Amino acid sequence: MKRVTIFIDGSANDRVSLASAVAFCRCLDGRLSVVHPRPPDDVVASPDGQTVVLVKNEEERAARRGDAKAAFDGTCGSLAFADWQETDETTTEAIVSHGLYSDVVVLERLSDEEGPEVLTLNTALFDTPGPVLVTPPKAPAAIGRSVAVVWSPTLQSARAVRSALPILQQADRVTTITNSARAEADPSALASYLEVHGVKAGFGTFDGGRLTARGRGRAILAAAEEAGADLLVMGA
């Protein structure tokens, strides 16, 4: 994991997201590419609903570009391992093209459960070859010192663990977290695999037997917090 790419749009949380990306790169001695894609055109429907109009707001684009560049300059512009790039591609287009040459794609935390942000996340998850790091609402001092791994016997989990091996191998502590309601999720089998790669793992559980998907997510986060994790690895 040497090339890390983050996409910023000139929003208020760019600096926090960049700080998280910098901490992640320091963990792996990686190189950070900061990409500012072209903001999308506004689509406005006519009153009769028969036609649509594309509105290209150049002033807003310039303002967003200025805010994004200021966030880069203030957070990582002086770092030798960080570089700034601009592209006329949309965010999803940029994720696909830059993702081909990135070991990790970094995305800002979603603020909505629907709309363009979800499309961006899905593009990163399913249209790029590597793992995706979603930044937290507050940047941690370090990332990758204590790592929690959510394990289930699935292809997605297995791919996530393999992708995360460079992080797990240098972590001070690794904790595997399994759903106690799923007997087939054998943490000892995963521990045996990790040991072959020089990783010693502790164990943790959460009870997701009667929970909704949202409830299981909260239970996983609680288990990761109990383990003292600063990074959560799981399949998607």
Short mmCIF file of C-alpha atoms in Angstrom, two decimals, residues 68-147:
data_model
loop_
_atom_site.label_atom_id
_atom_site.label_comp_id
_atom_site.label_asym_id
_atom_site.label_seq_id
_atom_site.Cartn_x
_atom_site.Cartn_y
_atom_site.Cartn_z
CA ALA A 68 -9.96 22.59 -2.00
CA LYS A 69 -6.51 23.93 -2.86
CA ALA A 70 -6.41 25.95 0.38
CA ALA A 71 -7.26 22.79 2.34
CA PHE A 72 -4.45 20.93 0.57
CA ASP A 73 -1.92 23.73 1.12
CA GLY A 74 -2.84 24.10 4.78
CA THR A 75 -2.88 20.39 5.60
CA CYS A 76 -0.27 18.68 3.47
CA GLY A 77 1.12 21.12 0.92
CA SER A 78 4.53 21.11 2.62
CA LEU A 79 4.79 17.31 2.76
CA ALA A 80 7.19 15.69 0.31
CA PHE A 81 4.95 12.63 -0.06
CA ALA A 82 1.80 14.57 -1.06
CA ASP A 83 0.90 15.95 -4.49
CA TRP A 84 -2.01 18.00 -5.89
CA GLN A 85 -3.91 17.12 -9.05
CA GLU A 86 -6.91 18.60 -10.83
CA THR A 87 -9.10 16.87 -13.39
CA ASP A 88 -12.04 17.77 -15.62
CA GLU A 89 -13.58 14.40 -14.84
CA THR A 90 -16.55 14.07 -12.53
CA THR A 91 -15.88 12.49 -9.14
CA THR A 92 -17.07 9.04 -10.18
CA GLU A 93 -15.07 9.20 -13.41
CA ALA A 94 -11.98 10.28 -11.49
CA ILE A 95 -12.38 7.48 -8.97
CA VAL A 96 -12.48 4.89 -11.75
CA SER A 97 -9.50 6.28 -13.69
CA HIS A 98 -7.26 7.10 -10.71
CA GLY A 99 -8.32 3.97 -8.85
CA LEU A 100 -6.58 1.83 -11.45
CA TYR A 101 -3.24 3.17 -10.22
CA SER A 102 -3.99 3.42 -6.50
CA ASP A 103 -3.44 0.91 -3.74
CA VAL A 104 -6.06 2.62 -1.57
CA VAL A 105 -8.86 5.05 -2.43
CA VAL A 106 -9.80 7.45 0.38
CA LEU A 107 -13.31 8.90 0.57
CA GLU A 108 -14.84 11.42 2.90
CA ARG A 109 -17.46 10.13 5.33
CA LEU A 110 -20.98 10.09 3.90
CA SER A 111 -23.43 12.68 5.21
CA ASP A 112 -26.43 11.22 3.31
CA GLU A 113 -27.77 7.72 2.80
CA GLU A 114 -28.97 8.51 -0.71
CA GLY A 115 -27.83 10.56 -3.66
CA PRO A 116 -24.44 11.37 -5.24
CA GLU A 117 -22.38 10.47 -2.15
CA VAL A 118 -23.70 6.90 -2.17
CA LEU A 119 -22.95 6.63 -5.90
CA THR A 120 -19.41 7.81 -5.17
CA LEU A 121 -18.97 5.19 -2.44
CA ASN A 122 -20.36 2.39 -4.59
CA THR A 123 -18.09 3.40 -7.46
CA ALA A 124 -15.05 3.22 -5.19
CA LEU A 125 -16.09 -0.12 -3.68
CA PHE A 126 -17.05 -1.95 -6.84
CA ASP A 127 -15.23 -0.21 -9.70
CA THR A 128 -11.71 0.03 -8.29
CA PRO A 129 -9.35 -2.89 -7.66
CA GLY A 130 -8.22 -2.04 -4.14
CA PRO A 131 -9.59 -1.27 -0.68
CA VAL A 132 -11.45 1.91 0.25
CA LEU A 133 -10.69 3.95 3.37
CA VAL A 134 -13.58 6.06 4.69
CA THR A 135 -12.39 8.90 6.90
CA PRO A 136 -13.96 9.55 10.32
CA PRO A 137 -15.68 12.80 11.35
CA LYS A 138 -12.62 13.69 13.46
CA ALA A 139 -9.09 12.91 12.31
CA PRO A 140 -7.21 10.56 14.68
CA ALA A 141 -3.63 11.23 15.71
CA ALA A 142 -2.57 7.91 14.17
CA ILE A 143 -4.16 5.22 12.02
CA GLY A 144 -3.18 1.56 11.99
CA ARG A 145 -1.67 1.14 15.44
CA SER A 146 -4.65 -0.84 16.79
CA VAL A 147 -6.75 -2.54 14.11
#
